[in-house]
PDB file of C-alpha atoms in Angstrom:
ATOM      1  CA  VAL P   1       0.021  -0.077  -0.216  1.00  0.00           C
ATOM      2  CA  GLN P   2       1.443   3.343  -1.090  1.00  0.00           C
ATOM      3  CA  LEU P   3       0.418   6.822  -1.466  1.00  0.00           C
ATOM      4  CA  GLN P   4       2.205   9.159  -3.633  1.00  0.00           C
ATOM      5  CA  ALA P   5       1.842  12.845  -3.330  1.00  0.00           C
ATOM      6  CA  SER P   6       2.968  15.235  -6.019  1.00  0.00           C
ATOM      7  CA  GLY P   7       2.384  18.687  -7.483  1.00  0.00           C
ATOM      8  CA  GLY P   8       3.954  20.865  -4.972  1.00  0.00           C
ATOM      9  CA  GLY P   9       6.480  23.798  -6.051  1.00  0.00           C
ATOM     10  CA  LEU P  10       7.474  27.526  -5.870  1.00  0.00           C
ATOM     11  CA  VAL P  11       4.779  30.061  -6.453  1.00  0.00           C
ATOM     12  CA  GLN P  12       4.126  33.547  -5.870  1.00  0.00           C
ATOM     13  CA  ALA P  13       1.511  34.699  -3.328  1.00  0.00           C
ATOM     14  CA  GLY P  14      -1.686  34.784  -4.769  1.00  0.00           C
ATOM     15  CA  GLY P  15      -1.088  32.012  -7.120  1.00  0.00           C
ATOM     16  CA  SER P  16      -2.203  28.433  -7.619  1.00  0.00           C
ATOM     17  CA  LEU P  17      -1.273  24.641  -6.979  1.00  0.00           C
ATOM     18  CA  ARG P  18      -2.842  21.573  -7.435  1.00  0.00           C
ATOM     19  CA  LEU P  19      -1.763  18.815  -5.037  1.00  0.00           C
ATOM     20  CA  SER P  20      -2.300  15.108  -6.081  1.00  0.00           C
ATOM     21  CA  CYS P  21      -2.210  11.903  -4.237  1.00  0.00           C
ATOM     22  CA  ALA P  22      -2.180   8.601  -5.772  1.00  0.00           C
ATOM     23  CA  ALA P  23      -3.119   5.435  -4.008  1.00  0.00           C
ATOM     24  CA  SER P  24      -1.624   1.957  -5.080  1.00  0.00           C
ATOM     25  CA  GLY P  25      -1.736  -1.432  -3.529  1.00  0.00           C
ATOM     26  CA  ARG P  26      -5.297  -1.263  -2.823  1.00  0.00           C
ATOM     27  CA  THR P  27      -8.577   0.329  -3.456  1.00  0.00           C
ATOM     28  CA  PHE P  28      -9.376   3.555  -1.128  1.00  0.00           C
ATOM     29  CA  ASN P  29     -12.537   4.448  -2.378  1.00  0.00           C
ATOM     30  CA  ASN P  30     -14.430   4.080   0.701  1.00  0.00           C
ATOM     31  CA  TYR P  31     -11.664   5.296   2.972  1.00  0.00           C
ATOM     32  CA  ALA P  32     -11.375   8.917   4.136  1.00  0.00           C
ATOM     33  CA  ARG P  33      -8.467  10.855   2.888  1.00  0.00           C
ATOM     34  CA  GLY P  34      -6.801  13.898   4.208  1.00  0.00           C
ATOM     35  CA  TRP P  35      -4.218  16.558   3.815  1.00  0.00           C
ATOM     36  CA  PHE P  36      -1.606  17.727   6.383  1.00  0.00           C
ATOM     37  CA  ARG P  37       1.248  20.194   6.228  1.00  0.00           C
ATOM     38  CA  GLN P  38       4.240  21.037   8.199  1.00  0.00           C
ATOM     39  CA  ALA P  39       5.894  24.639   8.280  1.00  0.00           C
ATOM     40  CA  PRO P  40       9.435  24.812   9.198  1.00  0.00           C
ATOM     41  CA  GLY P  41       9.668  24.386  12.984  1.00  0.00           C
ATOM     42  CA  LYS P  42       6.453  23.724  13.670  1.00  0.00           C
ATOM     43  CA  GLY P  43       4.220  20.428  14.111  1.00  0.00           C
ATOM     44  CA  ARG P  44       2.093  18.839  11.673  1.00  0.00           C
ATOM     45  CA  GLU P  45      -1.075  20.074  11.318  1.00  0.00           C
ATOM     46  CA  PHE P  46      -4.459  19.245   9.638  1.00  0.00           C
ATOM     47  CA  VAL P  47      -5.501  21.066   6.281  1.00  0.00           C
ATOM     48  CA  ALA P  48      -8.654  19.221   4.828  1.00  0.00           C
ATOM     49  CA  THR P  49     -10.481  16.001   4.724  1.00  0.00           C
ATOM     50  CA  ILE P  50     -13.080  14.090   2.497  1.00  0.00           C
ATOM     51  CA  GLY P  51     -14.793  11.168   3.535  1.00  0.00           C
ATOM     52  CA  GLY P  52     -15.966   8.019   1.585  1.00  0.00           C
ATOM     53  CA  GLY P  53     -19.141   9.745   0.862  1.00  0.00           C
ATOM     54  CA  GLY P  54     -17.674  12.973  -0.623  1.00  0.00           C
ATOM     55  CA  ASN P  55     -18.136  15.109   2.832  1.00  0.00           C
ATOM     56  CA  THR P  56     -15.464  17.613   3.119  1.00  0.00           C
ATOM     57  CA  TYR P  57     -13.958  19.623   6.139  1.00  0.00           C
ATOM     58  CA  TYR P  58     -11.146  22.274   6.178  1.00  0.00           C
ATOM     59  CA  ILE P  59      -9.250  24.123   8.956  1.00  0.00           C
ATOM     60  CA  ASP P  60     -10.464  27.675   8.853  1.00  0.00           C
ATOM     61  CA  SER P  61      -7.449  29.192   7.370  1.00  0.00           C
ATOM     62  CA  VAL P  62      -7.821  27.420   4.272  1.00  0.00           C
ATOM     63  CA  LYS P  63     -11.633  27.794   3.620  1.00  0.00           C
ATOM     64  CA  GLY P  64     -12.697  29.444   0.378  1.00  0.00           C
ATOM     65  CA  ARG P  65      -9.078  29.209  -0.803  1.00  0.00           C
ATOM     66  CA  PHE P  66      -8.580  25.154  -1.007  1.00  0.00           C
ATOM     67  CA  THR P  67     -10.704  22.516  -2.454  1.00  0.00           C
ATOM     68  CA  ILE P  68     -10.321  18.912  -1.623  1.00  0.00           C
ATOM     69  CA  SER P  69     -11.569  16.342  -4.163  1.00  0.00           C
ATOM     70  CA  ARG P  70     -11.332  12.651  -5.253  1.00  0.00           C
ATOM     71  CA  ASP P  71     -11.414  10.705  -8.108  1.00  0.00           C
ATOM     72  CA  ASN P  72     -12.128   7.155  -7.224  1.00  0.00           C
ATOM     73  CA  ALA P  73     -11.597   5.837 -10.813  1.00  0.00           C
ATOM     74  CA  LYS P  74      -8.146   6.851 -10.388  1.00  0.00           C
ATOM     75  CA  ASN P  75      -7.746   6.101  -6.657  1.00  0.00           C
ATOM     76  CA  THR P  76      -6.454   9.652  -6.004  1.00  0.00           C
ATOM     77  CA  VAL P  77      -7.178  12.707  -4.004  1.00  0.00           C
ATOM     78  CA  TYR P  78      -6.424  16.346  -5.015  1.00  0.00           C
ATOM     79  CA  LEU P  79      -6.009  19.565  -3.102  1.00  0.00           C
ATOM     80  CA  GLN P  80      -6.484  22.550  -5.381  1.00  0.00           C
ATOM     81  CA  MET P  81      -4.965  25.538  -3.715  1.00  0.00           C
ATOM     82  CA  ASN P  82      -5.825  28.993  -4.584  1.00  0.00           C
ATOM     83  CA  SER P  83      -4.791  32.674  -3.314  1.00  0.00           C
ATOM     84  CA  LEU P  84      -2.095  31.017  -1.866  1.00  0.00           C
ATOM     85  CA  LYS P  85      -0.083  33.054   0.983  1.00  0.00           C
ATOM     86  CA  PRO P  86       3.347  32.802   2.238  1.00  0.00           C
ATOM     87  CA  GLU P  87       1.933  31.137   5.615  1.00  0.00           C
ATOM     88  CA  ASP P  88       0.823  28.332   3.537  1.00  0.00           C
ATOM     89  CA  THR P  89       4.623  27.264   2.894  1.00  0.00           C
ATOM     90  CA  ALA P  90       4.950  23.986   4.116  1.00  0.00           C
ATOM     91  CA  VAL P  91       5.721  20.232   3.291  1.00  0.00           C
ATOM     92  CA  TYR P  92       2.291  18.721   2.444  1.00  0.00           C
ATOM     93  CA  TYR P  93       1.183  15.066   3.117  1.00  0.00           C
ATOM     94  CA  CYS P  94      -1.590  12.989   2.234  1.00  0.00           C
ATOM     95  CA  ALA P  95      -3.282  10.265   4.390  1.00  0.00           C
ATOM     96  CA  ALA P  96      -5.797   7.741   4.465  1.00  0.00           C
ATOM     97  CA  ARG P  97      -7.771   5.886   7.042  1.00  0.00           C
ATOM     98  CA  ARG P  98      -9.567   2.900   7.056  1.00  0.00           C
ATOM     99  CA  SER P  99     -12.980   4.324   7.614  1.00  0.00           C
ATOM    100  CA  PRO P 100     -15.201   6.261   5.429  1.00  0.00           C
ATOM    101  CA  THR P 101     -15.447   9.020   8.110  1.00  0.00           C
ATOM    102  CA  GLY P 102     -12.976  11.867   7.838  1.00  0.00           C
ATOM    103  CA  THR P 103     -11.169  13.247  10.919  1.00  0.00           C
ATOM    104  CA  THR P 104      -8.726  15.988  11.544  1.00  0.00           C
ATOM    105  CA  THR P 105      -6.917  13.577  13.970  1.00  0.00           C
ATOM    106  CA  ILE P 106      -3.404  12.878  12.788  1.00  0.00           C
ATOM    107  CA  SER P 107      -3.301   9.579  14.649  1.00  0.00           C
ATOM    108  CA  SER P 108      -6.452   8.344  13.270  1.00  0.00           C
ATOM    109  CA  TYR P 109      -4.967   8.103   9.683  1.00  0.00           C
ATOM    110  CA  GLU P 110      -3.009   4.712   9.032  1.00  0.00           C
ATOM    111  CA  TYR P 111      -1.439   5.349   5.574  1.00  0.00           C
ATOM    112  CA  TRP P 112       0.802   8.146   4.579  1.00  0.00           C
ATOM    113  CA  GLY P 113       2.386   9.450   1.699  1.00  0.00           C
ATOM    114  CA  GLN P 114       6.007  11.426   1.705  1.00  0.00           C
ATOM    115  CA  GLY P 115       5.741  15.032   1.502  1.00  0.00           C
ATOM    116  CA  THR P 116       5.667  17.299  -1.356  1.00  0.00           C
ATOM    117  CA  GLN P 117       7.103  20.854  -0.719  1.00  0.00           C
ATOM    118  CA  VAL P 118       5.064  23.887  -1.255  1.00  0.00           C
ATOM    119  CA  THR P 119       6.690  27.245  -1.186  1.00  0.00           C
ATOM    120  CA  VAL P 120       4.942  30.550  -1.532  1.00  0.00           C
ATOM    121  CA  SER P 121       7.090  33.884  -1.890  1.00  0.00           C
ATOM    122  CA  SER P 122       5.643  37.329  -1.131  1.00  0.00           C
TER     123      SER P 122
END
């Protein structure tokens, strides 16, 4: 079982990026998927989650700017990030949990991908 995150990069403030997280090794269609991030010198924090039924939830600081979505045919989840700010700079991690219910709790996710760096310049 593997999660592969991609799509990070360097972008100016106000710009956009789309992160992808492709799963392999098993089907994750009924699993909740999540995105987390870790800025330099800080702990990992929840960003967004999407449940098996498509329900979504976001941290307040990204509401209205980020959108999480999933394509079950591709076993992939996306994070569309618009109006990026320098404070969004972090390593972004994708995760999956063996439940259709999304959660903000890091320890509830059993599967993790490697991080992808997002850097937003001012």
